[in-house]
Coordinates of C-alpha atoms in Angstrom, one line a residue:
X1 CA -4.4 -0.2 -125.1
X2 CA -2.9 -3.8 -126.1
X3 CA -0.2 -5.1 -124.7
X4 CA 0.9 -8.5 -123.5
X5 CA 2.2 -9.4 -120.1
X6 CA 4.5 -13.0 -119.8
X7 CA 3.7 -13.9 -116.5
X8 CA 6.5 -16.9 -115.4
X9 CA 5.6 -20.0 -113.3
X10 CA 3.7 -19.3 -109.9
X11 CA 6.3 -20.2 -107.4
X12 CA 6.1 -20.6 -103.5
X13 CA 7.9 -18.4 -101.1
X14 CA 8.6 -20.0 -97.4
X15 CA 9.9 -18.3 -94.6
X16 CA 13.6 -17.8 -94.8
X17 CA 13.7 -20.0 -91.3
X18 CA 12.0 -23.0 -89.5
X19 CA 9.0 -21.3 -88.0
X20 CA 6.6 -22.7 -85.1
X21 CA 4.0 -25.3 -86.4
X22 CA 1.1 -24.7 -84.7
X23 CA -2.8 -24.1 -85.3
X24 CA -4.0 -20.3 -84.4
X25 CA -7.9 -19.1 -84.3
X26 CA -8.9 -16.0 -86.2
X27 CA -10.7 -13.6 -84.2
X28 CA -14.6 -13.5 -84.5
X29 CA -14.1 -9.9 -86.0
X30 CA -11.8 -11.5 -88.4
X31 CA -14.1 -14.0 -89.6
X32 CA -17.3 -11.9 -90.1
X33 CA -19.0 -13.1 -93.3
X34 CA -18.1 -10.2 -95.2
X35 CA -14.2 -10.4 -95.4
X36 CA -14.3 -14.2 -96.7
X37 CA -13.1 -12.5 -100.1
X38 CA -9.8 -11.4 -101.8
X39 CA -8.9 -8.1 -101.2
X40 CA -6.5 -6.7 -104.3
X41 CA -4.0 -3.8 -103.9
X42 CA -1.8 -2.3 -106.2
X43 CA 1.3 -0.3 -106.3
X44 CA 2.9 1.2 -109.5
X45 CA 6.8 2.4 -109.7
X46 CA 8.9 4.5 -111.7
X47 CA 12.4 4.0 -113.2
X48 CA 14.7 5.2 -110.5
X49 CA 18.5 5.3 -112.0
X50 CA 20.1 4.6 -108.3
X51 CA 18.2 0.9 -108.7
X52 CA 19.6 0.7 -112.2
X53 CA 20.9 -3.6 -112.3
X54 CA 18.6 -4.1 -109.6
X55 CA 15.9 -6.8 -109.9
X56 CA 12.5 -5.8 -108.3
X57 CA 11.3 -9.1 -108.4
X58 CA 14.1 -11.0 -106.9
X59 CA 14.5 -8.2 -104.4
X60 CA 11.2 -8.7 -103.2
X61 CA 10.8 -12.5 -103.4
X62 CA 13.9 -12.6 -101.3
X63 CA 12.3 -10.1 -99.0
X64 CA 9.1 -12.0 -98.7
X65 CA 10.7 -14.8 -97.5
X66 CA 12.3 -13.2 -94.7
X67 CA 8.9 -11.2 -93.5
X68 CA 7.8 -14.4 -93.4
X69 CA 9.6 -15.4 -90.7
X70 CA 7.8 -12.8 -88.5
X71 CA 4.4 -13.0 -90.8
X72 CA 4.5 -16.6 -90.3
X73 CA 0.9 -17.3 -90.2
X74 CA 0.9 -16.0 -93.6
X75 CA 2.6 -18.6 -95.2
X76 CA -0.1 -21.5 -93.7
X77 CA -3.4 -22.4 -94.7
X78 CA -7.0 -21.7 -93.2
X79 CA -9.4 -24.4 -92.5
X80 CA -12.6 -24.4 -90.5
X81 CA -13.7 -25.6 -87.4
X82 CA -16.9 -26.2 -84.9
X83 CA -19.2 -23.2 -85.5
X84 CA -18.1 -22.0 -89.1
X85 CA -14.7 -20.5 -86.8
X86 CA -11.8 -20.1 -89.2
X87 CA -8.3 -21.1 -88.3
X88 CA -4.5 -21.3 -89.3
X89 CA -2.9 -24.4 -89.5
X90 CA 0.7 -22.9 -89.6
X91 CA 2.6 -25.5 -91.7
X92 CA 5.2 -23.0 -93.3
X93 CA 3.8 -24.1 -97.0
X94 CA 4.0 -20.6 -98.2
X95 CA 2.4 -17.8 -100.5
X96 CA 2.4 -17.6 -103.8
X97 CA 4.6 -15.3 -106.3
X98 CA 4.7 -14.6 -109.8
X99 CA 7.1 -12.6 -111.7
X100 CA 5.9 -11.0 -115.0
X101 CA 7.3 -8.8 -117.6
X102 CA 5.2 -6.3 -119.7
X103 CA 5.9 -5.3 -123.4
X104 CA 5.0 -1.8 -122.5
X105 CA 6.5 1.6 -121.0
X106 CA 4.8 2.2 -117.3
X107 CA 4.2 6.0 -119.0
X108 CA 2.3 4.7 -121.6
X109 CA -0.5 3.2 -119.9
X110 CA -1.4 6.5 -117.9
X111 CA -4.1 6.8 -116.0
X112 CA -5.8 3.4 -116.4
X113 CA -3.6 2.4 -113.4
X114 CA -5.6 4.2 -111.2
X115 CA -9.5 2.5 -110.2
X116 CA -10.7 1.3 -111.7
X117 CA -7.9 -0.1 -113.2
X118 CA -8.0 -1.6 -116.5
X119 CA -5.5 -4.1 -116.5
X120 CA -6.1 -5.6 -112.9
X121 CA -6.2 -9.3 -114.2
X122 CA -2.7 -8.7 -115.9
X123 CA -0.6 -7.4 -113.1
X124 CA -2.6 -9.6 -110.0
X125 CA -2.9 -12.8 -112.7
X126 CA -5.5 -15.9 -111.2
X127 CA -3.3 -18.8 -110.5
X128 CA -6.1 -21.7 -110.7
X129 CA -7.2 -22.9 -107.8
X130 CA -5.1 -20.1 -105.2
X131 CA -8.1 -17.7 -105.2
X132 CA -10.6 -19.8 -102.2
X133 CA -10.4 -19.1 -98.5
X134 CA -10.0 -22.3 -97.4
X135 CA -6.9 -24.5 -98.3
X136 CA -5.5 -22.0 -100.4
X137 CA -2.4 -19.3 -100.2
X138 CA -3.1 -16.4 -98.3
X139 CA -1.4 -14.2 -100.4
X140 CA -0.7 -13.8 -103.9
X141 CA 2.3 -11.1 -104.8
X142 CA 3.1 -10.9 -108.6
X143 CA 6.1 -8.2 -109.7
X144 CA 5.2 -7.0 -113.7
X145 CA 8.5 -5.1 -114.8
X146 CA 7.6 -2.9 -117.3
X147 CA 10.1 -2.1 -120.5
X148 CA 11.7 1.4 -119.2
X149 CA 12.6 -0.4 -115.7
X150 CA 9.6 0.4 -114.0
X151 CA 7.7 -2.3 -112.4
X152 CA 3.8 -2.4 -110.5
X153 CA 3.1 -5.1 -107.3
X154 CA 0.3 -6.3 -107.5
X155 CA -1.3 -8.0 -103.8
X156 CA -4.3 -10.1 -103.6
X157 CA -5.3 -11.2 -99.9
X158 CA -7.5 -13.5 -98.0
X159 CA -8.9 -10.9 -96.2
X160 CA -9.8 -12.9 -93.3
X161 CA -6.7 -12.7 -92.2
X162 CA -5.9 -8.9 -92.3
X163 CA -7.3 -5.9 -93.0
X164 CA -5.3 -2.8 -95.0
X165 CA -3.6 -1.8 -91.9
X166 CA -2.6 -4.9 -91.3
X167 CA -1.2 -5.1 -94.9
X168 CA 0.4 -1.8 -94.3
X169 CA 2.1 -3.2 -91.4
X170 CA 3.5 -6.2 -93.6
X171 CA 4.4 -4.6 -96.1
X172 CA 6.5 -1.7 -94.0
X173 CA 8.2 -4.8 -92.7
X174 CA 9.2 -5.8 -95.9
X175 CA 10.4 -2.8 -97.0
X176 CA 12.5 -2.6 -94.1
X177 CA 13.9 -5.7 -94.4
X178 CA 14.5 -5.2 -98.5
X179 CA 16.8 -2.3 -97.3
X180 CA 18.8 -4.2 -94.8
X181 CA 17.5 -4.1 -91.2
X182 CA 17.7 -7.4 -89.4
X183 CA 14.2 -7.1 -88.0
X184 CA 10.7 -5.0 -88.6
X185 CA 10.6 -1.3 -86.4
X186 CA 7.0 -2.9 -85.4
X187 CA 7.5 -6.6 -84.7
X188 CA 3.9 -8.6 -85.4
X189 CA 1.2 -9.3 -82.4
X190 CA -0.7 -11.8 -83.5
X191 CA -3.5 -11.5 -79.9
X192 CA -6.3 -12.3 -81.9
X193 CA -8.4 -13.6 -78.6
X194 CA -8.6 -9.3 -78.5
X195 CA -11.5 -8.8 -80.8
X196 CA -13.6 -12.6 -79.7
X197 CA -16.8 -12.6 -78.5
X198 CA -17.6 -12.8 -75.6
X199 CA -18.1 -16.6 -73.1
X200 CA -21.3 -15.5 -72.8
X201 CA -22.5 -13.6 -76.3
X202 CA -25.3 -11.4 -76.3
X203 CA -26.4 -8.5 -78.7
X204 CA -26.3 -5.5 -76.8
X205 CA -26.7 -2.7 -80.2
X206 CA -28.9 -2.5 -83.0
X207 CA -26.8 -3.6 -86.3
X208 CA -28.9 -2.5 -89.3
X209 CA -25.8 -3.4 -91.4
X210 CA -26.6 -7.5 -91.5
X211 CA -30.3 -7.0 -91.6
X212 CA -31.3 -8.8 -95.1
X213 CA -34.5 -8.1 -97.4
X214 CA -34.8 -10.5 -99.1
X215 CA -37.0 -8.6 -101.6
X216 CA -34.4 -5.7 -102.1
X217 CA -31.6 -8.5 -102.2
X218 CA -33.0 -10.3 -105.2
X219 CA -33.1 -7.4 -106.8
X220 CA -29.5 -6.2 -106.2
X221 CA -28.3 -9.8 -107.5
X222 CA -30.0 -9.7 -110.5
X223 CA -27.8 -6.3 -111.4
X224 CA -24.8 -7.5 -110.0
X225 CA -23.6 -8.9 -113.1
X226 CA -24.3 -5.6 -115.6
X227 CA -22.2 -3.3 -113.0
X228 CA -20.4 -0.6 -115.1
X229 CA -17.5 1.2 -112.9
X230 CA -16.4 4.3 -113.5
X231 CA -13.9 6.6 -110.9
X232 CA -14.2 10.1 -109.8
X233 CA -11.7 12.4 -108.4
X234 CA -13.3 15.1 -105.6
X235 CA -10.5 17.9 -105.1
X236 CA -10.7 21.2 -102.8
X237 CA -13.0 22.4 -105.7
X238 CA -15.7 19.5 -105.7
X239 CA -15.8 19.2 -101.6
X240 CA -16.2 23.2 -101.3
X241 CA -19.1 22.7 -104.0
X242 CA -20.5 19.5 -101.7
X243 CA -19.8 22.2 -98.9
X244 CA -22.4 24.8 -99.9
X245 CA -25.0 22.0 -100.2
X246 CA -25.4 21.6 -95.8
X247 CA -26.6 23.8 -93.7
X248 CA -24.1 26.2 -92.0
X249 CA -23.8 24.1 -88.3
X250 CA -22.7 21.3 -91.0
X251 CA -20.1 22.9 -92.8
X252 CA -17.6 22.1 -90.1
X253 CA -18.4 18.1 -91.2
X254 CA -15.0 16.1 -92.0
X255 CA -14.9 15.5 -96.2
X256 CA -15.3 11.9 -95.7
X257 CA -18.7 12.7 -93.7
X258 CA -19.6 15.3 -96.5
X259 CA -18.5 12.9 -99.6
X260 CA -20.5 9.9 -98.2
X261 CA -23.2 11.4 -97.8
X262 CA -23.5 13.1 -101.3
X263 CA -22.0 9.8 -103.1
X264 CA -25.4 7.6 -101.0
X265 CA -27.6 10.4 -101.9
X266 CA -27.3 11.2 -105.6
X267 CA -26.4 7.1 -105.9
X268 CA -30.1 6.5 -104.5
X269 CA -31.7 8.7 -106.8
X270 CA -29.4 7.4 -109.8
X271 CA -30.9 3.7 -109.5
X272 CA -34.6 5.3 -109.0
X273 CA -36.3 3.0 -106.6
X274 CA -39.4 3.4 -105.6
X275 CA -40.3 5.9 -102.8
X276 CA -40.8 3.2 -99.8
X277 CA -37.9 0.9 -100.2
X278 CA -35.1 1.0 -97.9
X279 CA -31.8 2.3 -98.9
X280 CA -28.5 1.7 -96.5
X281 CA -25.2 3.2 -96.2
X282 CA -22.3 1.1 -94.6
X283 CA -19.0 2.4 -94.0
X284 CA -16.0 1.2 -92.5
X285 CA -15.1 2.1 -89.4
X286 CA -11.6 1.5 -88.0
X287 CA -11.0 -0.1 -84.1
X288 CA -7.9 1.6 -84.0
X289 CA -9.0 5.0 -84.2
X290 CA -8.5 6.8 -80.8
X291 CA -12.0 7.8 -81.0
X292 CA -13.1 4.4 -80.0
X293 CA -10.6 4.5 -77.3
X294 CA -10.5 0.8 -77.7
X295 CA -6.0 -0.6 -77.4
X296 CA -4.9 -2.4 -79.0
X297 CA -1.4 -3.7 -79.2
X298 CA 1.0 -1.7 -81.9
X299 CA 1.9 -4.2 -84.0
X300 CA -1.8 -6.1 -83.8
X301 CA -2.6 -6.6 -87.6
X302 CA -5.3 -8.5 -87.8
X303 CA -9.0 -7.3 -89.0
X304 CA -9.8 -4.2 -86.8
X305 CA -13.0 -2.8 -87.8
X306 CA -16.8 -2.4 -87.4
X307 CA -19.3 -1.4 -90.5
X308 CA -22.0 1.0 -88.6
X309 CA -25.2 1.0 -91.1
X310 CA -27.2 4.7 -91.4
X311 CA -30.9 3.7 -92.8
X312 CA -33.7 5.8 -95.0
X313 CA -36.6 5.5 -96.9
X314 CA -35.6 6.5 -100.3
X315 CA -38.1 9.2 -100.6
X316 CA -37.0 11.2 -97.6
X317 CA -33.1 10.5 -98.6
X318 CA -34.0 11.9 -102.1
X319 CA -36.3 14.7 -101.5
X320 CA -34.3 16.2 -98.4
X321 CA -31.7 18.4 -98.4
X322 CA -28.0 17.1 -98.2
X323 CA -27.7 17.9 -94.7
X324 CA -30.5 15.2 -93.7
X325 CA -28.0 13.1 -95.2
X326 CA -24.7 14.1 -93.7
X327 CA -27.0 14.7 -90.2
X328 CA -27.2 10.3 -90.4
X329 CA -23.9 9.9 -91.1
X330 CA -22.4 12.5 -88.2
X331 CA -24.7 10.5 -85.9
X332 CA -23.3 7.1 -86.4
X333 CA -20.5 8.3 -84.6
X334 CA -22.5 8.5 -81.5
X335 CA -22.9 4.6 -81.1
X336 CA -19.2 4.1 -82.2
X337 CA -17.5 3.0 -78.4
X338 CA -16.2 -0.6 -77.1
X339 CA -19.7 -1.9 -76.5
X340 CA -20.4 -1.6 -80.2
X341 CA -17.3 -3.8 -80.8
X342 CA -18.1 -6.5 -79.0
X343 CA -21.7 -6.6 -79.7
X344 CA -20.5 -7.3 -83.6
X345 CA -18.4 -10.0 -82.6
X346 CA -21.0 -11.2 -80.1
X347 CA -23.7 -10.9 -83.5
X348 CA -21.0 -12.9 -85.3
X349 CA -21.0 -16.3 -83.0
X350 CA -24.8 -16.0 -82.2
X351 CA -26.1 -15.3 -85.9
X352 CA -23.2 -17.6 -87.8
X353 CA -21.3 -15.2 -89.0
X354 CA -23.7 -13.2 -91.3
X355 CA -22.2 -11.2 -94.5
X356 CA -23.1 -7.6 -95.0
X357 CA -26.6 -6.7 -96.7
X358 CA -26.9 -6.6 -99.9
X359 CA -30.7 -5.0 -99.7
X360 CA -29.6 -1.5 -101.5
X361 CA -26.7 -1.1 -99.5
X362 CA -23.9 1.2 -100.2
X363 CA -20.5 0.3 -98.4
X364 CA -17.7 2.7 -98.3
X365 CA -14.3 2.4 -97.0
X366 CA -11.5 5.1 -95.9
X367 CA -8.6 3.7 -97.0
X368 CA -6.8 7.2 -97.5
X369 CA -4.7 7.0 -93.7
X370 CA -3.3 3.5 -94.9
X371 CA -1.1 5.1 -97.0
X372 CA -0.3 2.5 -99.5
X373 CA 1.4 5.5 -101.8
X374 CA 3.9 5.6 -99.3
X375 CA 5.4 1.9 -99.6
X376 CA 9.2 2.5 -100.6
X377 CA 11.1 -0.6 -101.5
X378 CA 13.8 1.3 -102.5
X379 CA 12.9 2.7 -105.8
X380 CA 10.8 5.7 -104.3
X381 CA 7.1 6.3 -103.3
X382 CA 4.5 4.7 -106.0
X383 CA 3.0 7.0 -108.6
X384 CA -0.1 5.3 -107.8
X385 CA -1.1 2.9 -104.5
X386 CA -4.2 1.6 -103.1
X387 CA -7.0 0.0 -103.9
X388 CA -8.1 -0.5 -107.9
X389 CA -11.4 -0.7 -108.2
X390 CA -14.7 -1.1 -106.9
X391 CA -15.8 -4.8 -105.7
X392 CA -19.6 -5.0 -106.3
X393 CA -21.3 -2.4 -104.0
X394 CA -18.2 -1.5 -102.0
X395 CA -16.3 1.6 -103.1
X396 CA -12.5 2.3 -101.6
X397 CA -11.4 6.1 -101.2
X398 CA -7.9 6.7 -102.5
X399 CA -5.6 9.2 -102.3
X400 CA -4.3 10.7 -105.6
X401 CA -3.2 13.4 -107.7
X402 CA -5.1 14.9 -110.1
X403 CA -3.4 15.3 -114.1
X404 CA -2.7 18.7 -112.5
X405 CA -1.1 18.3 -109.5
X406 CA -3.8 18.6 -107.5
X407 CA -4.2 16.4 -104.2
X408 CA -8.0 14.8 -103.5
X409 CA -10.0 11.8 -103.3
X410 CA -10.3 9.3 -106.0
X411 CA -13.5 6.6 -105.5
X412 CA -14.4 3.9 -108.1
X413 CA -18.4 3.8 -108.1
X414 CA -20.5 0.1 -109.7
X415 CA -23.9 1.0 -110.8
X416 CA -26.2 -0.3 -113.8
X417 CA -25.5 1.2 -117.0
X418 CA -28.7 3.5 -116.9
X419 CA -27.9 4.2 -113.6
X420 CA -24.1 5.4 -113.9
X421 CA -25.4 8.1 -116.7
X422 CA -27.6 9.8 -114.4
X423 CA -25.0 9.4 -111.3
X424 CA -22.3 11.0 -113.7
X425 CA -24.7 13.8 -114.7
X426 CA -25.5 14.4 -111.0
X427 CA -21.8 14.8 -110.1
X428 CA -21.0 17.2 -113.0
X429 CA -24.4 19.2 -111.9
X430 CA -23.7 19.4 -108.5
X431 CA -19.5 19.7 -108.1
X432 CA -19.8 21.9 -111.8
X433 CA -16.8 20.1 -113.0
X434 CA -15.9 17.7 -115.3
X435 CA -14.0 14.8 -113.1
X436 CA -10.7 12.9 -113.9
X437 CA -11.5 9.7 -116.2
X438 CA -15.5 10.3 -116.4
X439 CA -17.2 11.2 -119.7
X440 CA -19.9 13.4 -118.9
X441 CA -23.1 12.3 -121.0
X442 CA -25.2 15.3 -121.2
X443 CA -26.0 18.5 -119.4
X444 CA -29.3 19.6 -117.1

């Protein structure tokens, strides 16, 4: 659909007080290779009548500036020291903001909003030179108003410097203090010394997940640039057909265990490699959880997370039932404890801070908990939050309605061209439904 968006001069928001000047170190966990990207979230809005002669934009601008206060480390600027370590000089310059206005009714763009979302470049718009980790903002926020009042916020982050909780946790903040309170319900911990390696380093666990082929990477390069993306939506329907794929004593498997494993499966048999290469799946695994039994502090919002590897031939994946599948996945869990933790941020310091493999690796993260649907700034919940689209190999689960109503899981997959017609026919064969946003091609 064309439209135009007029975005206005980038500005600079500082915090709304003189804050400490000071240098802080990220934690190792923080600076892992693979989070030296920017992470982009959006969040769509309705017209709500009760806002009617309210400005979203200035709202929020003046709201940023006074999270920033407690944020403050947001509004400074990473450099790098000895050892590749990232860390903050706090100097108060700012982030950056842009206010936009759209030609357009929020209604009428339906549901391109949702991932992978058509119109990403319009509503998080590339200011030159902000989008490096070094020397550059750590956060972007643009507000697009939209003709009938409604308006989208569109985030991009340095992601070194928080995960989505952590964003969550900002941007409750700001929402709380948009609607008058004096101070965030959950004041900031900054603690980052938490999740460092250890003074003496040392790789105690086997972490498939940064082991590189260089083969199998090559490969994965050379494609990286003809990635079509396409999103599909897995309701009660879809994950009760996924069910009655697994044996019986894995019926009982949570949906996310159940939905990665038949996303790796029928993925791997989409981009038909050859029968003896090695295929990885990579998921995200939160420190936080109270599985892990690892505390940390309430308002901690830095990087909080470990990405376990499962690894398969391709044959076996592809030929076994989808049980041999969910049976790797269920037994990731078993290594998931504090020594885990610290033997990634150990790996980190000892091995300079690899990135993630890119040798057929599939990386998956659960992003449903963090509840981006939920940020209210006083014009209601979002029609749509989260995530918008796939980046590269990683895919981001959603929460979302379907055009019916119906609550499920929305994930934005990249493959080839080739590749994405045989995934899409393997979804409709398998789930026997036609899936929000997805053209199926043909019929087995």
């Amino acid at each position: 659909m064309a439209f135009s968006i007029t975005h206005h001069k980038p500005k600079l928001v500082v915090p709304a007080k003189v804050t400490p000047r000071e240098t802080k170190h990220l934690s190792d966990i923080d600076d892992q290779g693979s989070t030296h990207f920017q992470m982009p979230t959006i969040m769509f809005y309705k017209y709500n009548s009760s806002m009617e002669g309210k400005d979203p934009a200035k709202l929020i601008k003046n709201g940023l500036s006074k999270t920033l206060v407690f944020y403050y480390p947001l509004a400074g600027r990473i450099f790098e020291g000895p050892n590749k370590k990232l860390l903050v000089n706090c100097n108060g310059e700012g982030i950056l903001f842009v206010e936009a206005d759209a030609n357009i009714e929020l209604d009428k763009l339906g549901n391109s909003i949702k991932p992978p979302c058509t119109y990403l470049d319009l509503v998080i718009h590339n200011v030159p030179g902000s989008d490096g980790i070094i020397g550059c903002p750590l956060l972007l926020i643009q507000v697009t108003r939209f003709s009938c009042g409604g308006f989208a916020v569109g985030i991009r982050l340095n992601h070194t410097m928080m995960d989505a909780y952590g964003l969550k946790k900002f941007l409750n903040a700001l929402s709380e203090l948009i609607q008058g309170a004096s101070t965030p319900t959950i004041l900031p911990v900054w603690e980052r010394e938490l999740l460092n390696a250890r003074s003496l380093p040392c790789i105690t666990c086997t972490h498939p997940e940064y082991d590189e082929q260089i083969e199998s990477k090559n490969a994965w390069k050379f494609l990286e640039d003809k990635l079509v993306q396409k999103s599909f939506f897995f309701g009660n329907k879809e994950m009760e057909a996924i069910k009655n794929q697994v044996f019986p004593n894995h019926s009982e498997s949570t949906k996310f265990e159940l939905l990665v494993a038949f996303l790796w499966k029928y993925r791997t048999i989409a981009l038909g490699l050859r029968p003896e290469e090695i295929v990885r799946l990579t998921y995200i695994v939160n420190v936080r959880g109270k599985s892990l039994k690892f505390e940390l502090p309430r308002g901690y919002y830095g990087n909080a997370f470990v990405a376990p590897a499962i690894v398969s031939k391709v044959g076996l994946l592809c030929s076994s039932s989808l049980s041999y599948a969910v049976e790797l996945v269920k037994k990731v869990k078993d290594h998931m404890n504090e020594e885990y933790i610290r033997s990634v941020a150990d790996l980190m310091v000892i091995k300079g801070r690899p990135e993630l493999s890119k040798s057929w690796n599939f990386i998956v993260s659960d992003n449903r908990s963090v509840r981006f649907d939920e940020v209210d700034f006083g014009w209601g919940k979002p029609i749509f939050g989260g995530v918008p689209k796939a980046i590269s190999f990683i895919s981001f689960c959603v929460p979302v309605k379907n055009d019916k109503g119906e609550k499920g899981i929305l994930i934005a997959i990249s493959l080839p061209p080739l590749a994405m017609e045989k995934f899409q026919e393997a979804v409709y064969n398998m789930t026997f439904k036609d899936v929000e946003g997805v053209n199926i091609i043909s019929k087995i």
